[in-house]
Short mmCIF file of C-alpha atoms and ligand atoms in Angstrom, two decimals:
data_model
loop_
_atom_site.label_atom_id
_atom_site.label_comp_id
_atom_site.label_asym_id
_atom_site.label_seq_id
_atom_site.Cartn_x
_atom_site.Cartn_y
_atom_site.Cartn_z
CA UNK K 1171 54.04 94.90 108.70
CA UNK K 1172 55.13 97.57 106.17
CA UNK K 1173 58.61 98.51 104.90
CA UNK K 1174 61.46 97.69 107.32
CA UNK K 1175 62.56 101.00 108.79
CA UNK K 1176 66.27 101.61 108.41
CA UNK K 1177 66.30 105.34 107.98
CA UNK K 1178 63.61 107.75 109.07
CA UNK K 1179 63.40 111.54 108.84
CA UNK K 1180 61.85 114.19 111.06
CA UNK K 1181 60.52 117.57 109.94
CA UNK K 1182 58.98 120.46 111.90
CA UNK K 1183 56.46 122.53 109.99
CA UNK K 1184 54.23 125.60 110.45
CA UNK K 1185 54.41 127.67 113.64
CA UNK K 1186 57.14 126.48 115.98
CA UNK K 1187 56.10 125.37 119.46
CA UNK K 1188 58.10 125.00 122.69
CA UNK K 1189 58.84 121.29 123.16
CA UNK K 1190 59.55 120.56 119.50
CA UNK K 1191 63.25 120.20 120.36
CA UNK K 1192 62.49 117.80 123.20
CA UNK K 1193 60.49 115.79 120.67
CA UNK K 1194 63.32 115.73 118.09
CA UNK K 1195 65.68 114.55 120.83
CA UNK K 1196 63.27 111.76 121.85
CA UNK K 1197 62.94 110.66 118.21
CA UNK K 1198 66.73 110.51 117.85
CA UNK K 1199 67.05 108.50 121.07
CA UNK K 1200 64.25 106.12 120.09
CA UNK K 1201 66.01 105.66 116.74
CA UNK K 1202 69.21 104.68 118.58
CA UNK K 1203 67.23 102.32 120.81
CA UNK K 1204 65.57 100.55 117.87
CA UNK K 1205 68.63 100.69 115.57
CA UNK K 1206 67.14 103.16 113.07
CA UNK K 1207 69.05 106.11 111.57
CA UNK K 1208 67.34 109.47 112.04
CA UNK K 1209 67.66 112.31 109.53
CA UNK K 1210 66.61 115.89 110.15
CA UNK K 1211 65.00 117.99 107.42
CA UNK K 1212 65.76 121.70 107.77
CA UNK K 1213 63.21 124.53 107.24
CA UNK K 1214 60.04 122.42 107.08
CA UNK K 1215 58.54 121.44 103.74
CA UNK K 1216 60.57 124.14 101.96
CA UNK K 1217 63.77 122.35 103.03
CA UNK K 1218 62.26 118.97 102.09
CA UNK K 1219 61.63 120.19 98.54
CA UNK K 1220 65.21 121.49 98.32
CA UNK K 1221 66.74 118.30 99.77
CA UNK K 1222 68.08 120.02 102.91
CA UNK K 1223 68.59 116.77 104.88
CA UNK K 1224 71.28 115.75 107.39
CA UNK K 1225 71.96 112.77 109.59
CA UNK K 1226 71.23 113.69 113.22
CA UNK K 1227 74.11 112.84 115.54
CA UNK K 1228 74.18 112.73 119.33
CA UNK K 1229 75.80 116.19 119.63
CA UNK K 1230 73.00 117.75 117.52
CA UNK K 1231 70.42 116.90 120.17
CA UNK K 1232 72.64 117.60 123.20
CA UNK K 1233 71.49 120.50 125.39
CA UNK K 1234 68.35 121.22 123.40
CA UNK K 1235 65.73 119.73 125.73
CA UNK K 1236 65.21 123.08 127.47
CA UNK K 1237 65.27 125.23 124.33
CA UNK K 1238 62.18 126.70 122.67
CA UNK K 1239 61.86 126.92 118.88
CA UNK K 1240 63.05 124.09 116.67
CA UNK K 1241 66.68 123.27 115.85
CA UNK K 1242 65.48 122.10 112.44
CA UNK K 1243 63.86 125.42 111.56
CA UNK K 1244 60.40 125.61 110.06
CA UNK K 1245 58.38 127.27 107.30
CA UNK K 1246 54.95 127.60 105.76
CA UNK K 1247 55.66 126.43 102.21
CA UNK K 1248 53.28 127.45 99.44
CA UNK K 1249 55.10 125.23 96.94
CA UNK K 1250 54.38 122.13 99.03
CA UNK K 1251 50.66 122.87 98.67
CA UNK K 1252 50.98 122.10 94.93
CA UNK K 1253 51.19 118.50 93.55
CA UNK K 1254 54.45 119.48 91.79
CA UNK K 1255 55.99 120.69 95.05
CA UNK K 1256 55.01 117.51 96.85
CA UNK K 1257 56.44 115.41 94.00
CA UNK K 1258 59.79 117.23 94.38
CA UNK K 1259 59.66 116.54 98.14
CA UNK K 1260 58.86 112.86 97.52
CA UNK K 1261 61.80 112.61 95.09
CA UNK K 1262 64.11 114.03 97.77
CA UNK K 1263 62.87 111.55 100.36
CA UNK K 1264 63.53 108.77 97.85
CA UNK K 1265 66.98 110.13 96.95
CA UNK K 1266 67.94 110.17 100.65
CA UNK K 1267 66.55 106.64 101.07
CA UNK K 1268 64.08 107.69 103.76
CA UNK K 1269 61.75 104.80 104.71
CA UNK K 1270 59.40 106.79 106.94
CA UNK K 1271 58.70 110.36 107.94
CA UNK K 1272 57.72 111.93 111.27
CA UNK K 1273 56.01 115.29 110.96
CA UNK K 1274 55.65 117.65 113.93
CA UNK K 1275 53.20 120.50 113.34
CA UNK K 1276 49.60 121.69 113.29
CA UNK K 1277 46.57 121.35 111.05
CA UNK K 1278 48.00 123.04 107.94
CA UNK K 1279 51.14 120.89 108.10
CA UNK K 1280 49.07 117.72 108.58
CA UNK K 1281 47.03 118.57 105.51
CA UNK K 1282 50.19 118.70 103.37
CA UNK K 1283 51.67 115.60 105.02
CA UNK K 1284 48.47 113.65 104.48
CA UNK K 1285 48.45 114.51 100.77
CA UNK K 1286 52.11 113.49 100.47
CA UNK K 1287 51.40 110.16 102.15
CA UNK K 1288 48.28 109.47 100.00
CA UNK K 1289 49.97 110.48 96.73
CA UNK K 1290 53.27 108.69 97.26
CA UNK K 1291 52.61 105.94 99.83
CA UNK K 1292 55.50 107.22 101.98
CA UNK K 1293 54.76 106.13 105.57
CA UNK K 1294 54.06 109.21 107.68
CA UNK K 1295 53.34 109.62 111.38
CA UNK K 1296 52.16 113.04 112.55
CA UNK K 1297 52.73 114.55 115.99
CA UNK K 1298 50.58 117.51 117.14
CA UNK K 1299 52.90 120.44 117.84
CA UNK K 1300 51.14 123.80 118.07
CA UNK K 1301 50.51 126.26 120.86
CA UNK K 1302 46.90 126.56 119.62
CA UNK K 1303 45.88 123.11 120.98
CA UNK K 1304 43.17 122.88 118.32
CA UNK K 1305 43.96 119.40 116.98
CA UNK K 1306 41.40 116.64 117.62
CA UNK K 1307 42.60 113.21 118.81
CA UNK K 1308 44.80 114.52 121.60
CA UNK K 1309 44.04 116.28 124.86
CA UNK K 1310 47.08 118.51 124.43
CA UNK K 1311 49.45 119.41 121.64
CA UNK K 1312 53.13 120.12 122.24
CA UNK K 1313 53.70 123.79 123.19
CA UNK K 1314 50.25 124.59 124.54
CA UNK K 1315 51.12 124.25 128.22
CA UNK K 1316 54.17 126.50 127.82
CA UNK K 1317 52.20 129.14 125.91
CA UNK K 1318 49.50 129.21 128.61
CA UNK K 1319 52.12 129.62 131.31
CA UNK K 1320 53.87 132.43 129.44
CA UNK K 1321 50.53 134.21 128.95
CA UNK K 1322 49.75 133.70 132.62
CA UNK K 1323 53.06 135.18 133.72
CA UNK K 1324 52.34 138.27 131.61
CA UNK K 1325 48.79 138.58 132.97
CA UNK K 1326 50.18 138.42 136.53
CA UNK K 1327 52.63 141.22 135.70
CA UNK K 1328 49.92 143.34 134.10
CA UNK K 1329 47.79 142.85 137.22
CA UNK K 1330 50.43 144.70 139.29
CA UNK K 1331 50.28 147.80 137.12
CA UNK K 1332 46.48 147.53 136.63
CA UNK K 1333 46.00 147.55 140.42
CA UNK K 1334 48.46 150.43 140.91
CA UNK K 1335 46.67 152.67 138.40
CA UNK K 1336 43.15 151.36 138.88
CA UNK K 1337 43.01 150.59 135.19
CA UNK K 1338 41.08 148.50 132.73
CA UNK K 1339 43.40 146.27 130.65
CA UNK K 1340 42.75 144.18 127.57
CA UNK K 1341 45.28 141.37 127.15
CA UNK K 1342 45.18 139.65 123.77
CA UNK K 1343 46.53 136.12 123.53
CA UNK K 1344 47.35 133.92 120.52
CA UNK K 1345 45.54 130.86 119.30
CA UNK K 1346 44.42 131.82 115.79
CA UNK K 1347 40.73 130.82 115.58
CA UNK K 1348 41.01 128.68 118.69
CA UNK K 1349 40.31 129.97 122.22
CA UNK K 1350 42.22 127.39 124.28
CA UNK K 1351 45.00 129.75 125.41
CA UNK K 1352 42.55 132.55 126.25
CA UNK K 1353 40.35 130.22 128.23
CA UNK K 1354 43.08 128.59 130.31
CA UNK K 1355 45.26 131.68 130.81
CA UNK K 1356 42.12 133.70 131.58
CA UNK K 1357 40.88 131.24 134.20
CA UNK K 1358 44.34 130.83 135.76
CA UNK K 1359 45.02 134.57 135.64
CA UNK K 1360 41.72 135.52 137.31
CA UNK K 1361 40.45 137.56 134.35
CA UNK K 1362 37.42 139.73 135.04
CA UNK K 1363 36.03 138.81 131.62
CA UNK K 1364 36.98 136.65 128.62
CA UNK K 1365 36.32 137.43 124.96
CA UNK K 1366 36.41 134.09 123.16
CA UNK K 1367 34.79 134.95 119.82
CA UNK K 1368 32.40 132.07 120.28
CA UNK K 1369 29.79 133.44 117.96
CA UNK K 1370 27.68 135.97 119.82
CA UNK K 1371 28.00 139.77 119.85
CA UNK K 1372 30.03 140.38 122.92
CA UNK K 1373 30.68 144.12 123.21
CA UNK K 1374 27.39 145.20 124.80
CA UNK K 1375 27.39 142.26 127.19
CA UNK K 1376 31.05 142.92 128.05
CA UNK K 1377 30.32 146.59 128.81
CA UNK K 1378 27.37 145.68 131.03
CA UNK K 1379 29.47 143.14 132.94
CA UNK K 1380 32.34 145.59 133.43
CA UNK K 1381 30.03 148.40 134.53
CA UNK K 1382 28.43 146.12 137.05
CA UNK K 1383 31.87 145.07 138.38
CA UNK K 1384 32.98 148.70 138.78
CA UNK K 1385 29.67 149.55 140.47
CA UNK K 1386 30.36 146.76 142.94
CA UNK K 1387 33.59 148.54 143.90
CA UNK K 1388 36.21 146.90 141.67
CA UNK K 1389 38.65 149.57 140.56
CA UNK K 1390 40.71 147.68 138.00
CA UNK K 1391 40.02 144.78 135.61
CA UNK K 1392 41.80 142.50 133.19
CA UNK K 1393 39.91 141.24 130.16
CA UNK K 1394 41.59 138.39 128.25
CA UNK K 1395 40.84 138.34 124.53
CA UNK K 1396 41.42 135.47 122.08
CA UNK K 1397 43.02 136.89 118.92
CA UNK K 1398 40.60 134.97 116.69
CA UNK K 1399 41.24 135.35 112.97
CA UNK K 1400 42.15 139.01 113.42
CA UNK K 1401 45.30 139.52 115.48
CA UNK K 1402 45.15 143.03 116.99
CA UNK K 1403 41.35 142.91 117.35
CA UNK K 1404 41.69 143.98 121.00
CA UNK K 1405 42.51 147.57 119.97
CA UNK K 1406 39.07 147.97 118.39
CA UNK K 1407 37.36 146.24 121.32
CA UNK K 1408 39.14 148.43 123.89
CA UNK K 1409 38.17 151.61 121.99
CA UNK K 1410 34.51 150.64 121.76
CA UNK K 1411 34.35 149.61 125.44
CA UNK K 1412 36.18 152.74 126.66
CA UNK K 1413 33.80 155.01 124.73
CA UNK K 1414 30.71 153.15 125.88
CA UNK K 1415 31.57 152.92 129.62
CA UNK K 1416 33.56 156.15 129.73
CA UNK K 1417 36.68 154.61 131.15
CA UNK K 1418 40.26 154.75 129.93
CA UNK K 1419 41.83 151.40 129.03
CA UNK K 1420 45.13 149.92 127.91
CA UNK K 1421 45.87 147.08 125.49
CA UNK K 1422 48.66 144.51 125.61
CA UNK K 1423 49.02 142.07 122.70
CA UNK K 1424 51.25 139.23 123.89
CA UNK K 1425 51.83 137.92 120.36
CA UNK K 1426 54.86 135.77 119.59
CA UNK K 1427 56.28 135.96 123.13
CA UNK K 1428 53.88 133.05 123.74
CA UNK K 1429 55.63 130.90 121.14
CA UNK K 1430 59.14 131.26 122.54
CA UNK K 1431 60.93 130.28 125.70
CA UNK K 1432 61.83 127.15 127.56
CA UNK K 1433 59.16 124.40 127.46
CA UNK K 1434 57.42 123.40 130.69
CA UNK K 1435 57.95 119.95 132.19
CA UNK K 1436 54.51 118.90 130.89
CA UNK K 1437 55.42 119.85 127.34
CA UNK K 1438 58.78 118.08 127.54
CA UNK K 1439 57.24 114.87 128.87
CA UNK K 1440 54.45 114.96 126.27
CA UNK K 1441 57.06 115.57 123.55
CA UNK K 1442 59.08 112.57 124.76
CA UNK K 1443 56.05 110.26 124.85
CA UNK K 1444 54.79 111.29 121.41
CA UNK K 1445 58.26 111.23 119.81
CA UNK K 1446 59.01 107.70 121.02
CA UNK K 1447 55.51 106.45 120.13
CA UNK K 1448 55.87 107.88 116.61
CA UNK K 1449 59.10 105.94 116.03
CA UNK K 1450 57.56 102.69 117.31
CA UNK K 1451 54.48 103.31 115.14
CA UNK K 1452 56.65 103.56 112.02
CA UNK K 1453 58.54 100.39 113.01
CA UNK K 1454 55.23 98.56 113.56
CA UNK K 1455 54.21 99.49 110.02
CA UNK K 1456 51.64 102.19 110.80
CA UNK K 1457 51.11 104.86 108.15
CA UNK K 1458 49.04 108.02 107.81
CA UNK K 1459 48.26 108.31 111.51
CA UNK K 1460 48.62 110.98 114.14
CA UNK K 1461 49.89 109.99 117.54
CA UNK K 1462 48.31 111.87 120.44
CA UNK K 1463 47.54 111.41 124.10
CA UNK K 1464 43.97 111.01 125.40
CA UNK K 1465 43.39 110.71 129.13
CA UNK K 1466 47.10 109.96 129.59
CA UNK K 1467 47.02 107.03 127.12
CA UNK K 1468 48.76 107.11 123.74
CA UNK K 1469 46.13 107.20 120.99
CA UNK K 1470 46.44 106.83 117.21
CA UNK K 1471 44.01 108.40 114.72
CA UNK K 1472 44.12 108.45 110.90
CA UNK K 1473 45.46 111.87 109.86
CA UNK K 1474 42.46 111.99 107.51
CA UNK K 1475 40.13 112.02 110.52
CA UNK K 1476 41.84 114.98 112.18
CA UNK K 1477 42.71 117.36 109.34
CA UNK K 1478 40.38 120.28 108.86
CA UNK K 1479 38.45 119.37 112.02
CA UNK K 1480 39.49 122.16 114.34
CA UNK K 1481 38.72 121.30 117.95
CA UNK K 1482 36.97 123.73 120.30
CA UNK K 1483 37.49 123.88 124.04
CA UNK K 1484 35.37 121.62 126.23
CA UNK K 1485 32.06 123.49 126.76
CA UNK K 1486 32.19 122.48 130.45
CA UNK K 1487 35.37 124.55 130.88
CA UNK K 1488 33.78 127.48 129.03
CA UNK K 1489 30.76 127.24 131.36
CA UNK K 1490 33.10 127.18 134.35
CA UNK K 1491 34.81 130.35 133.13
CA UNK K 1492 31.44 132.11 133.09
CA UNK K 1493 30.98 131.30 136.78
CA UNK K 1494 34.47 132.58 137.60
CA UNK K 1495 34.12 135.89 135.77
CA UNK K 1496 31.65 138.67 136.30
CA UNK K 1497 30.89 138.33 140.01
O1 F6P W 1352 51.45 128.60 115.69
C1 F6P W 1352 50.14 128.98 115.78
C2 F6P W 1352 50.08 130.46 115.77
O2 F6P W 1352 50.99 130.88 116.72
C3 F6P W 1352 48.74 131.13 115.99
O3 F6P W 1352 48.36 131.16 117.32
C4 F6P W 1352 49.00 132.49 115.39
O4 F6P W 1352 47.85 133.13 115.00
C5 F6P W 1352 49.86 132.17 114.23
O5 F6P W 1352 50.52 130.97 114.53
C6 F6P W 1352 50.87 133.22 113.88
O6 F6P W 1352 51.69 132.71 112.90
P1 F6P W 1352 52.89 133.44 112.17
O7 F6P W 1352 53.03 134.80 112.71
O8 F6P W 1352 54.07 132.57 112.39
O9 F6P W 1352 52.49 133.42 110.74
#
């Protein structure tokens, strides 16, 4: 058993993800249930360094369960990546008498949180919140399901116009270096081809596949592209393919639309489970762990074991996508 938790704080960091608000609400409610005060830290680690803390009250978390974004705000703080920045943040946590911290974010945020916990001993529990779904130790991270559904809705809309004009479309989805959104939205949206940047030269193969589809009588096609580490890469791909197969094409980069909007039921329920489990983990004296969900069971992993270990999609799903496309 570690320090008795009387006052805990929650911070959202890095890219926001739909469901973060549902998670903050669950943390507040779990705090009430266990008799622990919950503080919010505004603007991520930048706000932590500046001491931008406030006590969360019931009205702060009223009517937020359906809202995307994060009521706390977020940031990607360079200062926090320095030992001096983290020391300032630790001093602020001490000044506000915070006994434990819950961090909602992705890999970059976990890296900073892990260093803070190791350097200062402040108990930290991390919750995976990123649309990219690339965090090991959990089947899903908060926001992924919503992002996939938003991408899917857009793909369905594009299909209408692609059919009407008999056009080739390239739809680029987010995910940074991870292909989870492209894979799931592509499968669900009936993409003719997927470009997942999984290491092999795709353009020639893509052109051959598309040519064969058009020869078979298809008169439109949607190719879903993972942005990879170069957002906007689909413009270059579309140009090369159009020149090579002599067919006009259009590009749609879905971008940040995938990060906004009301979270799906799955994201809200996941957020509730992880938020409540994070509060109980702090009360039980756990420190330096990430709480996730594996096969519907809550699972805890040392943050050290998950940082920097970007997860790839299950190869069985990638194999399945190859059966579904190209025929
Ligand atoms: O939150 C993850 C993510 O949305 C990635 O998919 C994307 O590449 C990146 O963040 C964009 O981040 P920003 O524009 O906020 O810097």
